[in-house]
Amino acid sequence: MKRIGQVVLGLVSVLAATAPARADPERGETLFAACAACHETGPASGRRAPSLKGIIGRPAGSLTDFRYSRAMSQSGIVWTDETIRKFIQSPQAFIPGNRMPFSGIPSEADRADIVDYLKTISTESRS
């Protein structure tokens, strides 16, 4: 019986360690500072990168006020939680040939927090 208790305790510890943490949009906003070097969160795109306001649900390469790479425009991707997480993990691996000069964010927790922040600015309509 003692052995079963140890096994159960071990399993609970493993599950607790691997359970996904809740994403934190406030932390994501802080982490977004790296993205803000190029990306805007307002209604207009900047010279270096497109605005990310309203990105959730938007087809990649679809804003008319930014000139995208052919790779991005023809990717056929729609930005969802999953596609954004994969993209910001390794932009060149996810969409080869895109012009984003960024090596990626290796931490899953950081990517989740950034995506949750992007959701907060995606619920506001683009003006």
Backbone as JSON, one array per atom type, in Angstrom:
{
  "sequence": "MKRIGQVVLGLVSVLAATAPARADPERGETLFAACAACHETGPASGRRAPSLKGIIGRPAGSLTDFRYSRAMSQSGIVWTDETIRKFIQSPQAFIPGNRMPFSGIPSEADRADIVDYLKTISTESRS",
  "N": [[0.82, -1.21, 0.0], [1.97, 1.2, 0.77], [3.76, 1.56, -1.32], [2.06, 2.02, -3.51], [1.0, 4.49, -2.81], [3.33, 6.05, -3.0], [3.8, 5.87, -5.76], [1.48, 7.12, -6.76], [1.82, 9.67, -5.66], [4.16, 10.38, -7.0], [3.23, 10.43, -9.67], [1.36, 12.52, -9.52], [3.1, 14.62, -8.98], [4.58, 14.7, -11.38], [2.54, 15.28, -13.24], [1.74, 17.79, -12.27], [4.03, 19.25, -12.76], [4.13, 19.21, -15.53], [1.78, 20.31, -16.33], [0.07, 22.78, -18.21], [0.83, 26.17, -17.67], [-1.17, 28.96, -16.75], [-1.61, 31.43, -19.13], [-0.33, 34.76, -19.14], [-1.41, 37.79, -19.86], [-0.55, 40.35, -19.07], [2.15, 40.01, -18.41], [2.86, 39.19, -20.92], [2.55, 41.56, -22.35], [4.71, 43.01, -21.39], [6.81, 41.36, -22.32], [6.38, 41.73, -24.99], [7.73, 43.98, -25.66], [10.09, 43.46, -27.03], [9.09, 42.84, -29.54], [7.87, 45.2, -30.18], [9.84, 46.83, -31.08], [9.72, 46.82, -33.78], [7.04, 46.27, -34.56], [3.78, 47.74, -34.56], [0.99, 48.48, -32.4], [-1.19, 49.87, -32.81], [-3.67, 51.31, -35.06], [-2.36, 51.68, -37.53], [0.17, 50.37, -39.71], [3.75, 50.2, -39.32], [6.86, 51.39, -40.8], [8.7, 49.29, -40.74], [7.36, 46.91, -40.01], [4.19, 45.12, -39.99], [1.15, 46.3, -38.38], [0.04, 44.78, -35.38], [-2.39, 44.87, -34.26], [-5.53, 43.46, -33.93], [-4.77, 40.99, -34.94], [-5.46, 38.28, -34.42], [-7.19, 35.82, -36.07], [-6.86, 36.98, -38.52], [-5.88, 36.78, -41.94], [-2.57, 35.94, -42.89], [-0.34, 38.39, -44.17], [-2.21, 40.24, -45.12], [-2.85, 42.95, -44.64], [-3.43, 46.11, -46.06], [-1.83, 48.31, -45.78], [0.82, 47.63, -45.6], [3.78, 46.32, -47.04], [4.29, 43.14, -47.73], [6.44, 40.2, -47.67], [6.7, 37.92, -50.43], [6.57, 35.28, -49.57], [5.17, 35.48, -47.12], [2.73, 36.67, -47.94], [1.72, 34.69, -49.63], [1.41, 32.51, -48.0], [-0.95, 31.4, -46.98], [-1.77, 31.2, -44.4], [-3.76, 31.64, -41.49], [-3.89, 33.74, -38.76], [-3.84, 32.34, -35.69], [-4.01, 31.32, -32.2], [-2.31, 29.08, -32.13], [-0.88, 29.19, -34.62], [0.47, 31.63, -34.38], [2.06, 31.14, -32.13], [3.74, 29.12, -33.13], [4.96, 30.54, -35.2], [6.32, 32.69, -33.87], [8.09, 31.21, -32.44], [9.97, 30.29, -34.27], [10.36, 32.12, -36.8], [11.48, 31.92, -39.47], [11.6, 29.17, -39.9], [8.92, 28.47, -39.77], [7.6, 30.01, -41.76], [9.27, 29.89, -44.38], [11.47, 32.12, -46.01], [10.22, 34.49, -45.34], [10.41, 38.0, -44.4], [11.0, 38.66, -41.79], [13.36, 39.6, -39.52], [14.16, 37.94, -37.14], [15.14, 35.8, -34.58], [13.57, 34.19, -32.96], [11.46, 33.01, -30.19], [12.29, 31.0, -27.68], [11.03, 30.0, -25.35], [8.13, 28.36, -24.34], [6.3, 29.28, -22.45], [6.74, 32.05, -22.5], [5.97, 32.57, -25.15], [3.25, 31.88, -25.0], [2.32, 33.82, -23.22], [2.77, 36.16, -24.7], [1.05, 35.72, -26.89], [-1.38, 35.74, -25.51], [-1.41, 38.43, -24.77], [-1.53, 39.58, -27.33], [-4.08, 38.77, -28.01], [-5.58, 40.48, -26.42], [-5.25, 42.91, -27.71], [-6.36, 42.27, -30.06], [-9.03, 42.04, -29.78], [-9.97, 44.53, -29.85], [-11.33, 46.64, -32.29], [-9.88, 47.26, -35.55], [-9.07, 50.49, -36.48]],
  "CA": [[0.0, 0.0, 0.0], [2.88, 2.34, 0.8], [4.32, 1.68, -2.67], [1.02, 2.63, -4.36], [0.97, 5.9, -2.42], [4.5, 6.7, -3.57], [3.58, 5.96, -7.2], [0.47, 8.15, -6.98], [2.45, 10.95, -5.37], [5.07, 10.64, -8.1], [2.44, 10.8, -10.84], [0.8, 13.85, -9.28], [4.21, 15.56, -9.14], [4.88, 14.8, -12.81], [1.44, 16.0, -13.88], [1.78, 19.2, -11.86], [5.18, 19.88, -13.42], [3.91, 19.32, -16.97], [0.51, 20.99, -16.62], [0.33, 24.09, -18.78], [0.55, 27.3, -16.8], [-2.09, 29.94, -17.33], [-0.91, 32.52, -19.79], [-0.44, 36.03, -18.44], [-1.32, 38.85, -20.86], [0.23, 41.5, -18.58], [3.54, 39.63, -18.64], [3.01, 39.19, -22.38], [2.73, 42.95, -22.8], [6.1, 43.34, -21.07], [7.65, 40.61, -23.26], [6.12, 42.28, -26.32], [8.66, 45.09, -25.91], [11.02, 43.03, -28.08], [8.36, 42.91, -30.81], [7.51, 46.6, -30.4], [10.92, 47.51, -31.77], [9.31, 46.91, -35.19], [5.59, 46.18, -34.73], [2.85, 48.67, -33.93], [-0.24, 47.87, -31.88], [-2.26, 50.8, -33.17], [-4.37, 51.0, -36.3], [-1.54, 51.76, -38.75], [1.44, 49.65, -39.75], [4.96, 51.02, -39.38], [7.7, 51.15, -41.98], [9.44, 48.04, -40.6], [6.54, 45.72, -39.79], [2.75, 45.41, -39.94], [0.48, 46.42, -37.09], [-0.48, 43.51, -34.86], [-3.73, 45.08, -33.73], [-6.52, 42.66, -34.64], [-4.11, 39.9, -35.66], [-6.12, 36.98, -34.24], [-8.22, 35.57, -37.08], [-6.53, 37.69, -39.76], [-4.98, 36.06, -42.84], [-1.21, 36.48, -42.97], [-0.04, 39.18, -45.35], [-3.44, 40.8, -45.69], [-3.06, 44.38, -44.44], [-3.14, 46.87, -47.29], [-0.88, 49.4, -45.52], [2.17, 47.1, -45.42], [4.27, 45.51, -48.16], [4.77, 41.87, -47.2], [7.22, 39.33, -48.55], [5.89, 36.97, -51.2], [6.38, 34.1, -48.72], [4.1, 35.77, -46.15], [1.48, 36.9, -48.68], [1.24, 33.46, -50.25], [1.49, 31.41, -47.03], [-2.26, 30.79, -46.73], [-1.95, 31.06, -42.95], [-4.63, 32.54, -40.73], [-3.27, 33.85, -37.44], [-4.56, 31.81, -34.53], [-3.08, 31.12, -31.09], [-1.33, 28.07, -32.5], [0.01, 29.62, -35.7], [1.33, 32.69, -33.87], [3.07, 30.51, -31.26], [4.72, 28.45, -33.98], [5.69, 31.55, -35.95], [7.27, 33.43, -33.04], [9.13, 30.29, -31.99], [11.0, 30.3, -35.3], [9.71, 32.69, -37.98], [11.99, 31.41, -40.75], [11.23, 27.75, -40.04], [7.47, 28.37, -39.97], [7.31, 30.57, -43.09], [10.57, 30.11, -45.02], [11.52, 33.2, -46.98], [9.62, 35.75, -44.9], [11.44, 39.02, -44.16], [11.13, 39.02, -40.37], [14.72, 39.29, -39.06], [14.03, 37.63, -35.71], [15.52, 34.39, -34.41], [12.49, 33.45, -32.31], [11.31, 32.97, -28.74], [12.34, 29.58, -27.37], [10.21, 29.62, -24.2], [6.69, 28.17, -24.59], [5.57, 30.16, -21.52], [6.84, 33.41, -23.04], [5.13, 32.64, -26.36], [1.85, 31.86, -24.57], [1.99, 35.13, -22.64], [2.71, 37.14, -25.8], [-0.19, 35.46, -27.62], [-2.5, 36.25, -24.71], [-1.4, 39.88, -24.92], [-2.03, 39.89, -28.67], [-5.54, 38.6, -27.97], [-6.21, 41.67, -25.84], [-5.3, 43.98, -28.71], [-7.12, 41.78, -31.23], [-10.46, 42.17, -29.53], [-10.3, 45.9, -30.22], [-11.42, 46.71, -33.76], [-8.91, 48.11, -36.25], [-9.67, 51.76, -36.93]],
  "C": [[0.87, 1.27, 0.0], [3.45, 2.61, -0.59], [3.32, 2.36, -3.61], [0.94, 4.13, -4.05], [2.14, 6.66, -3.0], [4.35, 6.89, -5.07], [2.59, 7.07, -7.52], [1.07, 9.54, -6.74], [3.42, 11.35, -6.49], [4.34, 11.08, -9.35], [1.85, 12.2, -10.7], [1.89, 14.9, -9.46], [4.55, 15.78, -10.61], [3.8, 15.59, -13.53], [1.45, 17.48, -13.52], [2.92, 19.93, -12.57], [4.95, 20.07, -14.91], [2.6, 20.0, -17.33], [0.79, 22.37, -17.17], [-0.04, 25.2, -17.8], [-0.43, 28.22, -17.52], [-1.27, 31.07, -17.93], [-1.25, 33.84, -19.1], [-0.29, 37.18, -19.44], [-0.54, 40.08, -20.38], [1.73, 41.22, -18.74], [3.83, 39.64, -20.14], [3.22, 40.59, -22.93], [4.17, 43.4, -22.53], [7.05, 42.65, -22.04], [7.52, 41.15, -24.68], [7.05, 43.44, -26.66], [9.67, 44.73, -26.99], [10.37, 43.14, -29.46], [8.08, 44.36, -31.2], [8.64, 47.4, -31.03], [10.57, 47.7, -33.24], [7.8, 47.01, -35.38], [4.82, 47.23, -33.95], [1.68, 47.89, -33.36], [-1.44, 48.78, -32.13], [-2.83, 50.44, -34.53], [-3.49, 50.99, -37.56], [-0.25, 50.96, -38.61], [2.59, 50.64, -39.79], [5.74, 50.71, -40.65], [8.36, 49.77, -41.93], [8.58, 46.79, -40.54], [5.06, 46.09, -39.72], [2.24, 45.58, -38.51], [-0.03, 45.05, -36.67], [-1.84, 43.68, -34.2], [-4.71, 44.27, -34.58], [-5.93, 41.45, -35.35], [-4.84, 38.56, -35.55], [-7.27, 36.86, -35.25], [-7.94, 36.21, -38.42], [-5.63, 36.81, -40.64], [-3.61, 36.74, -42.87], [-1.03, 37.27, -44.27], [-1.22, 39.91, -45.94], [-3.66, 42.29, -45.45], [-2.64, 45.15, -45.69], [-2.11, 47.98, -47.07], [0.53, 48.89, -45.23], [2.54, 46.23, -46.61], [4.96, 44.26, -47.59], [5.68, 41.15, -48.2], [6.25, 38.42, -49.3], [5.58, 35.73, -50.33], [5.23, 34.31, -47.74], [2.76, 35.91, -46.88], [0.88, 35.63, -49.24], [1.21, 32.27, -49.29], [0.16, 30.69, -46.8], [-2.58, 30.62, -45.25], [-2.95, 32.08, -42.44], [-4.05, 32.55, -39.33], [-4.22, 33.42, -36.34], [-3.55, 31.71, -33.39], [-1.94, 30.19, -31.53], [-0.37, 28.56, -33.58], [0.95, 30.73, -35.23], [2.43, 32.09, -32.99], [4.15, 29.83, -32.09], [5.58, 29.47, -34.72], [6.72, 32.24, -35.07], [8.31, 32.51, -32.39], [10.3, 30.3, -32.97], [10.39, 30.8, -36.61], [10.18, 32.11, -39.31], [11.65, 29.94, -40.96], [9.75, 27.62, -40.36], [7.04, 28.9, -41.33], [8.66, 30.88, -43.74], [10.48, 31.24, -46.06], [10.82, 34.47, -46.54], [10.73, 36.71, -44.5], [11.64, 39.36, -42.69], [12.5, 38.61, -39.85], [14.75, 39.04, -37.56], [14.29, 36.15, -35.53], [14.47, 33.57, -33.69], [12.54, 33.5, -30.8], [11.26, 31.51, -28.33], [11.39, 29.13, -26.27], [8.73, 29.53, -24.56], [5.88, 29.11, -23.69], [5.59, 31.59, -22.03], [5.95, 33.57, -24.26], [3.65, 32.68, -25.98], [1.44, 33.21, -24.0], [1.89, 36.2, -23.72], [1.42, 36.95, -26.6], [-1.39, 35.96, -26.83], [-2.56, 37.77, -24.75], [-1.95, 40.27, -26.29], [-3.54, 39.71, -28.75], [-6.21, 39.85, -27.41], [-6.26, 42.81, -26.83], [-6.03, 43.53, -29.98], [-8.61, 41.91, -31.02], [-10.94, 43.59, -29.81], [-10.36, 45.97, -31.74], [-10.33, 47.6, -34.33], [-9.62, 49.36, -36.75], [-9.08, 52.18, -38.24]]
}
